[in-house]
Coordinates of C-alpha atoms and ligand atoms in Angstrom, one line a residue:
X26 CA 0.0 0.0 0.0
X27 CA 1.4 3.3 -0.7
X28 CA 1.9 6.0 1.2
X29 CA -1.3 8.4 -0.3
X30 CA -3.9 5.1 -0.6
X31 CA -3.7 5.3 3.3
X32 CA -5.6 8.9 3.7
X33 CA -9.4 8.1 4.1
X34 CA -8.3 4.5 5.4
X35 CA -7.2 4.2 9.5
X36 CA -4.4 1.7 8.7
X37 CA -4.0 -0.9 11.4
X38 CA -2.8 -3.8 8.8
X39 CA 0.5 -1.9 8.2
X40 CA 4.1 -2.9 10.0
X41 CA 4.9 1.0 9.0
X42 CA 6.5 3.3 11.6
X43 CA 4.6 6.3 12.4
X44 CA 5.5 9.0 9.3
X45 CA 5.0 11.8 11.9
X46 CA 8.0 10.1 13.9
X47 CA 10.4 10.3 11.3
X48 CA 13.0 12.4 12.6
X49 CA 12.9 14.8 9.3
X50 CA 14.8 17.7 10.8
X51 CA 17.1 15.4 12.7
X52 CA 18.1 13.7 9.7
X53 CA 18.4 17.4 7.6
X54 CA 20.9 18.4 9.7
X55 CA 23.1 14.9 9.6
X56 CA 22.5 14.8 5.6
X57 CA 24.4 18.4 5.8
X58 CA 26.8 17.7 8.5
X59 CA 28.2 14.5 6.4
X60 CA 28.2 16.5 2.9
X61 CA 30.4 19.0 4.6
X62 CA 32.2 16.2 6.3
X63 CA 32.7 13.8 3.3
X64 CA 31.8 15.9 0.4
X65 CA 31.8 13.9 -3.0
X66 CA 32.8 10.8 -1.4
X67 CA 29.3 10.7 0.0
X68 CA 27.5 10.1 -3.1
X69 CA 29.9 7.6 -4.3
X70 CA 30.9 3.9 -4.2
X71 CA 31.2 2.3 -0.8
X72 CA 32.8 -1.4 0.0
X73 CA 30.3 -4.4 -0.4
X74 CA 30.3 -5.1 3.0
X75 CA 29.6 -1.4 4.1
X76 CA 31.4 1.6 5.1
X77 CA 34.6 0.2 7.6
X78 CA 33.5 2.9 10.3
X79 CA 29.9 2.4 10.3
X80 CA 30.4 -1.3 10.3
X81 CA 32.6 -0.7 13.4
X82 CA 29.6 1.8 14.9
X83 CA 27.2 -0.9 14.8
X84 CA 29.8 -3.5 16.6
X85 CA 29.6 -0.6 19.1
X86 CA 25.2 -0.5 19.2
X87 CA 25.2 -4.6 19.1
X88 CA 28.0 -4.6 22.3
X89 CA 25.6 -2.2 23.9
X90 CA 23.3 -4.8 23.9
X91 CA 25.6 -8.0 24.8
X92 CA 26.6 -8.7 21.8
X93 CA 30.2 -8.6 21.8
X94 CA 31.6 -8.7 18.2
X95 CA 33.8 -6.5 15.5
X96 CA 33.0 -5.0 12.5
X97 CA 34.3 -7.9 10.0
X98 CA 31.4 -9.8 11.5
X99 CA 28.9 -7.4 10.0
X100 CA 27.5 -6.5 6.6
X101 CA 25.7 -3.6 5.8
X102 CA 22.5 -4.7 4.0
X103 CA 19.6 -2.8 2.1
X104 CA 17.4 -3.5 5.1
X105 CA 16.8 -6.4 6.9
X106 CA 14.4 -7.5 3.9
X107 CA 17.5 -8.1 1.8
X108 CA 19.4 -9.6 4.6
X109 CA 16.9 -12.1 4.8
X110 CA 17.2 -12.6 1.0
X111 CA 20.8 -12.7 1.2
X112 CA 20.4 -15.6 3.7
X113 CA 18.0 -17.7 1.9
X114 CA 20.2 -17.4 -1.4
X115 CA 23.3 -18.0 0.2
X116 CA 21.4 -21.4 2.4
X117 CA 18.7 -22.3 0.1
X118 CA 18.4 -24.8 -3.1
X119 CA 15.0 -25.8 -4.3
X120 CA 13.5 -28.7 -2.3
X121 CA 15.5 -27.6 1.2
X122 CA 14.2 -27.0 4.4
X123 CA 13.9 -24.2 6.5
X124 CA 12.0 -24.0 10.0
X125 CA 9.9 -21.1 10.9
X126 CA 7.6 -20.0 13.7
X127 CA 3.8 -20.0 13.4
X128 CA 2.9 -17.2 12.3
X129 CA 5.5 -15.4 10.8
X130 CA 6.6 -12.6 9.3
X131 CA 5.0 -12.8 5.8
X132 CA 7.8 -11.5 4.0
X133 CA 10.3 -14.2 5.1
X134 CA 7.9 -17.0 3.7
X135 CA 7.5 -14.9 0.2
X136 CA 11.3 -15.2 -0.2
X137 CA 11.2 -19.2 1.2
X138 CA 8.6 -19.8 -1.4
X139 CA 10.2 -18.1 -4.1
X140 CA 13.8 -20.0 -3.2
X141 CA 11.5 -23.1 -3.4
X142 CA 12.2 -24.3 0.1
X143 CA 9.8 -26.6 2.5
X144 CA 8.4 -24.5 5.0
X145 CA 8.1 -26.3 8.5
X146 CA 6.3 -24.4 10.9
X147 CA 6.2 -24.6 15.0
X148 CA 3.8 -23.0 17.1
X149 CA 4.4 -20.3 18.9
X150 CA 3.2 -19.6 23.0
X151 CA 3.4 -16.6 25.3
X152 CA 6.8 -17.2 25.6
X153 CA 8.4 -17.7 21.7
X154 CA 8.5 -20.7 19.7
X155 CA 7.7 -24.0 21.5
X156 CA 11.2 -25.9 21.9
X157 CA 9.4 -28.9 22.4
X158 CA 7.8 -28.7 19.0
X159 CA 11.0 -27.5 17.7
X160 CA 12.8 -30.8 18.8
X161 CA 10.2 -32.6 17.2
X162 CA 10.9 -30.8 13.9
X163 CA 14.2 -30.9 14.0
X164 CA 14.2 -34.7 14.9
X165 CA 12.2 -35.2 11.9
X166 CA 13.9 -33.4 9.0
X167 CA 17.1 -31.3 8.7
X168 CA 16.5 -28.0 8.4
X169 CA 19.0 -25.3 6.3
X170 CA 18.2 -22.6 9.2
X171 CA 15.8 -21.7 11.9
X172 CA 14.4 -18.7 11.4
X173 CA 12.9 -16.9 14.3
X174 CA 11.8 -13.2 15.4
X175 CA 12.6 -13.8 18.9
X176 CA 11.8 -10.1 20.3
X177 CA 8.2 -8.4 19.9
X178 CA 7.5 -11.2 17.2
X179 CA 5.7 -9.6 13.7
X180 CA 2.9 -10.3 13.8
X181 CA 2.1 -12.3 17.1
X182 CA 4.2 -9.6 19.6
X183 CA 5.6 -12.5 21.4
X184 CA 8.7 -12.0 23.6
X185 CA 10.6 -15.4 24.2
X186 CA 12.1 -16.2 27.7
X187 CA 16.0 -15.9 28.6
X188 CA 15.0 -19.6 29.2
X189 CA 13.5 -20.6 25.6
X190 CA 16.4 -18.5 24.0
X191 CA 19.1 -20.7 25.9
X192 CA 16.9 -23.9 25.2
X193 CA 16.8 -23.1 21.0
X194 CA 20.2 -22.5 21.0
X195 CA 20.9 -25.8 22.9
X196 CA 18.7 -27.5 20.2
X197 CA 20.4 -25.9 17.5
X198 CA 23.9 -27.0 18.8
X199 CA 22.9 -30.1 19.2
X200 CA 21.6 -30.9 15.7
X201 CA 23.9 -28.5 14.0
X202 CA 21.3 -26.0 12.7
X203 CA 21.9 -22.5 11.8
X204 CA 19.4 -19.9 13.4
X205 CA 18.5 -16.4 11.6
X206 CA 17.4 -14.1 14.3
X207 CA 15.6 -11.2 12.8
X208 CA 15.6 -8.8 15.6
X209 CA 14.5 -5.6 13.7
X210 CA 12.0 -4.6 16.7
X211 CA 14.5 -5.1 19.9
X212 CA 14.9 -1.2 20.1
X213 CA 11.0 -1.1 20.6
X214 CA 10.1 -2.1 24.0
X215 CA 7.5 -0.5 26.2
X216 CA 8.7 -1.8 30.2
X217 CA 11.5 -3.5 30.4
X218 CA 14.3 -3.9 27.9
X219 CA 14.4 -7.0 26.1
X220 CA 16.7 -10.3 27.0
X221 CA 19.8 -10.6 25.9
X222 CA 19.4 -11.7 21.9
X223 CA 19.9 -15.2 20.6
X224 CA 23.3 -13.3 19.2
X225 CA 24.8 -12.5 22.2
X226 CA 24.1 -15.3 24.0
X227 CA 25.6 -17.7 21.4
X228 CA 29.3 -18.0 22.0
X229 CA 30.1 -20.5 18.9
X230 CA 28.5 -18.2 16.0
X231 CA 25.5 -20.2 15.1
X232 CA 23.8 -17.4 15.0
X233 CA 22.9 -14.9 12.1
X234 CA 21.7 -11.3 13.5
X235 CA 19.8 -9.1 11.3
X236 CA 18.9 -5.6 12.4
X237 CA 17.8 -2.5 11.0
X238 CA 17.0 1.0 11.1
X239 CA 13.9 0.8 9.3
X240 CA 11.4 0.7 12.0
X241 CA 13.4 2.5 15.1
X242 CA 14.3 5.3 12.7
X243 CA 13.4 5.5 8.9
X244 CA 12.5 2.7 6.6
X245 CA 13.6 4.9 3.5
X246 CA 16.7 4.5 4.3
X247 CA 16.9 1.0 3.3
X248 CA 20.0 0.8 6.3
X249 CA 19.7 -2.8 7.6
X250 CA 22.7 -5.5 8.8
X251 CA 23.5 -8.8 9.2
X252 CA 25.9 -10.3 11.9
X253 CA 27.4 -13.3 11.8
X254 CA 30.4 -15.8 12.2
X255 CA 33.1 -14.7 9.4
X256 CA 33.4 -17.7 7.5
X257 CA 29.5 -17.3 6.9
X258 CA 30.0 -13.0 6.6
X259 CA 32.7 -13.1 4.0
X260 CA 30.2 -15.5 1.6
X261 CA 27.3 -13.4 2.0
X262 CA 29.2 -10.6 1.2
X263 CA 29.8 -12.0 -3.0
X264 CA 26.1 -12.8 -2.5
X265 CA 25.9 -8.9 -1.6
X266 CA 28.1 -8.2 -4.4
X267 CA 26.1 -10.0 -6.7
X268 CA 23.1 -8.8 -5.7
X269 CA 23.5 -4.9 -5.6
X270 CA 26.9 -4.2 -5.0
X271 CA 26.4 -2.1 -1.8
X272 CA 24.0 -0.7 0.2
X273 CA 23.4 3.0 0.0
X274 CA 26.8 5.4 0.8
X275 CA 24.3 8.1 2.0
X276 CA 22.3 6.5 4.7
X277 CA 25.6 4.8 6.1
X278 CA 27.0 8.0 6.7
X279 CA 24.0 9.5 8.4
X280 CA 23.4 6.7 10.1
X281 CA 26.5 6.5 11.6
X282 CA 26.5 10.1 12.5
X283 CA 23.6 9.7 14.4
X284 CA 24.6 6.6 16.5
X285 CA 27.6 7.9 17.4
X286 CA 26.1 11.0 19.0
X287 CA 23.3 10.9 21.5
X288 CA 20.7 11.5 18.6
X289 CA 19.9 7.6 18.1
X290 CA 19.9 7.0 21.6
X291 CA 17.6 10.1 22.1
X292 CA 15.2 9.0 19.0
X293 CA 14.7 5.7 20.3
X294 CA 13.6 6.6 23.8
X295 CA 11.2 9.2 22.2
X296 CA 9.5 7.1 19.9
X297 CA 9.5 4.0 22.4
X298 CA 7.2 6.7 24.7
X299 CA 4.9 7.4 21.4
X300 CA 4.6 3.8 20.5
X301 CA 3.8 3.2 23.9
X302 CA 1.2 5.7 23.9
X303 CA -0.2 4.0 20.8
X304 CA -0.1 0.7 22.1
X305 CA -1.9 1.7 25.0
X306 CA -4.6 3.4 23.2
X307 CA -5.1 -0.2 21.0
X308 CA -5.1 -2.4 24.9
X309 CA -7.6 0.4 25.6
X310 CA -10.3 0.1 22.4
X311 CA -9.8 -3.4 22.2
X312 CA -10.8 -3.8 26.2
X313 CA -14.2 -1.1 25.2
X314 CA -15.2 -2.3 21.6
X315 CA -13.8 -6.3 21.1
X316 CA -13.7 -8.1 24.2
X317 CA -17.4 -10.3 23.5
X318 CA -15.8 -11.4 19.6
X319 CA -11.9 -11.6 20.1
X320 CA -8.8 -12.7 22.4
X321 CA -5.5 -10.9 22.6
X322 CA -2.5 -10.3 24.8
X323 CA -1.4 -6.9 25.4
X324 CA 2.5 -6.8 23.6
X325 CA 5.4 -5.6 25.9
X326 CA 7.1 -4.2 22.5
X327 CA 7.3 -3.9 18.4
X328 CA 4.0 -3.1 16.8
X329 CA 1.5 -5.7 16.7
X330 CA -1.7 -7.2 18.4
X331 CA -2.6 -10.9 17.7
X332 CA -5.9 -11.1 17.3
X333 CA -8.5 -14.1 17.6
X334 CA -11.7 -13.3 16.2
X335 CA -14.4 -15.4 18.2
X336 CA -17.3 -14.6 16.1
X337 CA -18.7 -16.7 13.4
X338 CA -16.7 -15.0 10.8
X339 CA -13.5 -15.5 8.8
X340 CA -10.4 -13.3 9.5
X341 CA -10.3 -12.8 5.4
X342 CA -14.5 -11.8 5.4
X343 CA -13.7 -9.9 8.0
X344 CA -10.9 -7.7 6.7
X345 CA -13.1 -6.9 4.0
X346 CA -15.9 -5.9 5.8
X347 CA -13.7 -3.5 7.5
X348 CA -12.7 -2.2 4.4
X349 CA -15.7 -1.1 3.4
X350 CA -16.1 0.9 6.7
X351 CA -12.7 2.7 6.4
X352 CA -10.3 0.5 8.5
X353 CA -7.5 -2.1 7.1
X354 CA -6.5 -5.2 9.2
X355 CA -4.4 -7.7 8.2
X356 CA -5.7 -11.4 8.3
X357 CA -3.5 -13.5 10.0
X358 CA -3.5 -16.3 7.3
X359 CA -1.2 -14.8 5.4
X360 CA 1.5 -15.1 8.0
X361 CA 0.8 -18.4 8.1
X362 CA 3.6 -20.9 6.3
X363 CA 0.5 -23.3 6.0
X364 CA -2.7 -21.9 5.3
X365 CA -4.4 -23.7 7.9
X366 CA -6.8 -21.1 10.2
X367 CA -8.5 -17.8 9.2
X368 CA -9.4 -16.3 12.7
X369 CA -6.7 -14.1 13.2
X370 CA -6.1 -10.6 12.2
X371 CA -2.9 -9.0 13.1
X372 CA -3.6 -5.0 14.1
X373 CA -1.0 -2.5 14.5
X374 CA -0.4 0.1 15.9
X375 CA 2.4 1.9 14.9
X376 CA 1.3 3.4 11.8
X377 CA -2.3 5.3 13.1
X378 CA -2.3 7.7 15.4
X379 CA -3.6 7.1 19.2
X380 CA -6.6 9.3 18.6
X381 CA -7.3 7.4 15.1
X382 CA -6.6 4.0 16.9
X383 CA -10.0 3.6 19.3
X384 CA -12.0 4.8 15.7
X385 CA -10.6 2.1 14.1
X386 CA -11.1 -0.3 16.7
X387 CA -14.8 1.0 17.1
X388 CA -15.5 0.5 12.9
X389 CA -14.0 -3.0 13.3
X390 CA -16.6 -4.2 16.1
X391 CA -19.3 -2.7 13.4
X392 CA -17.6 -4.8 11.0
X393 CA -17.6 -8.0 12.9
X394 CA -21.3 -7.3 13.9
X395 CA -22.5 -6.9 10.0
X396 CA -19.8 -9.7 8.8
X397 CA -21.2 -12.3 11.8
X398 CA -24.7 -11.8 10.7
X399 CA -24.3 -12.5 7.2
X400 CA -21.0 -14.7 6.4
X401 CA -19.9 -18.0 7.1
X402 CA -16.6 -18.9 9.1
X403 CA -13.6 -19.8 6.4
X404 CA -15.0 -18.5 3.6
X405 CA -13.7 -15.1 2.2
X406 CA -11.7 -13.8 -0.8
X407 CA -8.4 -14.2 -1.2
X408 CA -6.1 -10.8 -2.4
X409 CA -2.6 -11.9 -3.6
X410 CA -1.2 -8.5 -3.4
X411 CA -1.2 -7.7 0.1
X412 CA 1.3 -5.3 1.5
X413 CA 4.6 -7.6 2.9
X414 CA 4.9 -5.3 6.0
Ligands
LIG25 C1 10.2 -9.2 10.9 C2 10.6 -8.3 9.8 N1 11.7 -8.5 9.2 C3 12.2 -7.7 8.2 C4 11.4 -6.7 7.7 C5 11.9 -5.8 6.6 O1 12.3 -4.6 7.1 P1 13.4 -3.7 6.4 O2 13.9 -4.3 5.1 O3 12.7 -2.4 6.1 O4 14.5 -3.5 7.4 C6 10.1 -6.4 8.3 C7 9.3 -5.3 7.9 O5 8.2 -5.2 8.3 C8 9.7 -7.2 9.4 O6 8.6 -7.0 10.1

């Protein structure tokens, strides 16, 4: 969905930042500060693997957070998108196998598909992806990679355990399985910071790391990473080259500017207190308009609400019918490796604003009123051109 299709529409189906929180003037005055810096050489070529000093920058961010690594464990990626796709080319031939949790983030199984890898899928609970049901899994077949969105899951919110972190990585030692941590929302927690992530609690570099700026900072950027063991980095950097030579010089730059000042730091903490706010303003509407048709848990970060939809009516009908009335959601099936259930809708709320957010909550109970009395559970029409966000 672009940018103007979203004006007479409350968006709650979109992963999208808040536009209002993009730090415009912020970012003005790093574009000019690294023109006058680095004139010409800002607009031109960079390395493959990134810029040498922002690499080493965001060594500095990740061993803020535990991670203790250097800078020739990191490439600089076109967002975390292309790190993904970077993985999967480098990991993938047709007819592999690659583990995922269910649901997942909907643009990780468009690039499994399109690699032509098996999709296994293990359940998810409050606390991350089962480990039981991953043993299971892994027992059974033998899997390229685990891929897992450990912190403030997209789209179920989830936050796994210091205990369920230590147990996958136990499981993936044991049957000697790569995991792909995409851990793009770790800088967006509401309470209590995050646990320690799968990266820096894995001491024998089984573990690839992508992060990015997109959702903490700017997703125009395209300004993502990916950590991991050298022997791994160094491949994925000719699969970079391949790819699209380099990431942009520009954003490196200003980037790095801004993490190495207190301007990241001070972003982050004001747009954690506005998501917040937003979040709150979701637990809210939901509690007032939804609590006799749907189920939810209240996230502790990111930017999604899972969403069962108790009411005779399918996630996919229901979507529609909310349409119609002004308000997207997205239905959870499509997050779904197998397209098993349509009673879940994911909802964010990053994207609306808080005073938008109880209106769209209110249109969607009118929705599920009007769709109950009229449609039948699991039936609905399928759009294959829904936003991958
Ligand atoms: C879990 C997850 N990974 C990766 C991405 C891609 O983000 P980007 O390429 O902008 O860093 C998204 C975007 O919504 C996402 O939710």
């Amino acid at each position: 969905m672009a940018l103007s299709e979203t004006r007479d529409t409350i968006v709650l189906s979109l992963g999208f930042p808040a536009l209002e929180r993009v730090p415009h003037a912020m970012m003005r005055e790093a574009i000019t500060e690294v023109v006058a810096a680095s004139g010409p050489a800002a607009f031109f070529y960079a390395p493959s693997e990134g810029l040498s000093t922002f690499r080493d920058a965001l060594a500095g961010l990740m061993s803020t957070r535990g991670a203790s690594l250097s800078a020739d464990e990191i490439l600089v990626t076109s967002g975390s998108h292309q790190a993904l796709d970077l993985v999967a080319r480098l990991f993938l031939e047709p007819g592999d196998t690659v583990v995922v949790e269910s649901p997942t983030y909907l643009g990780a199984l468009q690039l499994f598909r399109a690699a032509r890898a098996r999709v296994v899928s293990v359940a998810l609970d409050e606390q991350g992806m089962r480990t039981d049901h991953l043993e299971a899994a892994l027992t059974r077949c033998s899997p390229k990679f685990i891929y897992t969105l450990p912190t403030f899951q997209n789209p179920a919110g989830r936050l796994m355990s210091l205990e369920r972190r230590q147990r996958l990585l136990d499981l993936a030692y044991r049957f000697r399985v790569p995991v792909v941590e995409d851990d793009i929302y770790s800088d967006l927690w509401y309470g209590q910071p995050p646990p320690p992530s799968l990266k820096a609690l894995d001491p024998h570099g089984y573990v690839l790391h992508l992060g990015s700026f997109s959702k903490i900072l700017a997703p125009g950027l395209r300004v993502g990473w990916i950590a991991a063991a050298r022997p791994i980095l160094r491949r994925l950097v000719q699969v970079k080259q391949i790819s699209d030579l380099q990431a942009p010089t520009l954003g490196q730059m200003v980037v790095e500017r801004l993490v190495r000042t207190r301007r990241f730091v001070e972003h982050a903490a004001a747009a954690r207190r506005e998501y917040a706010r937003r979040r709150d303003a979701m637990a809210q509407a939901l509690e007032r308009h939804a609590r006799p048709w749907a189920e939810w848990s209240v996230p502790e970060g990111g930017f999604y609400v899972w969403c069962r939809i108790a009411a005779p009516v399918s996630a996919t009908t229901l979507a529609a019918e909310a349409a119609e009335r002004g308000v997207s959601v997205l239905p959870g099936s499509v997050c779904l490796a197998q397209d098993v259930t349509d009673t879940y809708v994911r909802l964010s709320f990053s994207f609306a604003p808080a005073r938008d957010i109880e209106e769209g909550i209110e249109r969607l109970a009118k929705a599920v009123r009007r769709a109950a009395g009229r449609a039948r559970p699991g039936v609905g029409p399928v759009d294959s051109t829904r936003p991958m966000v």
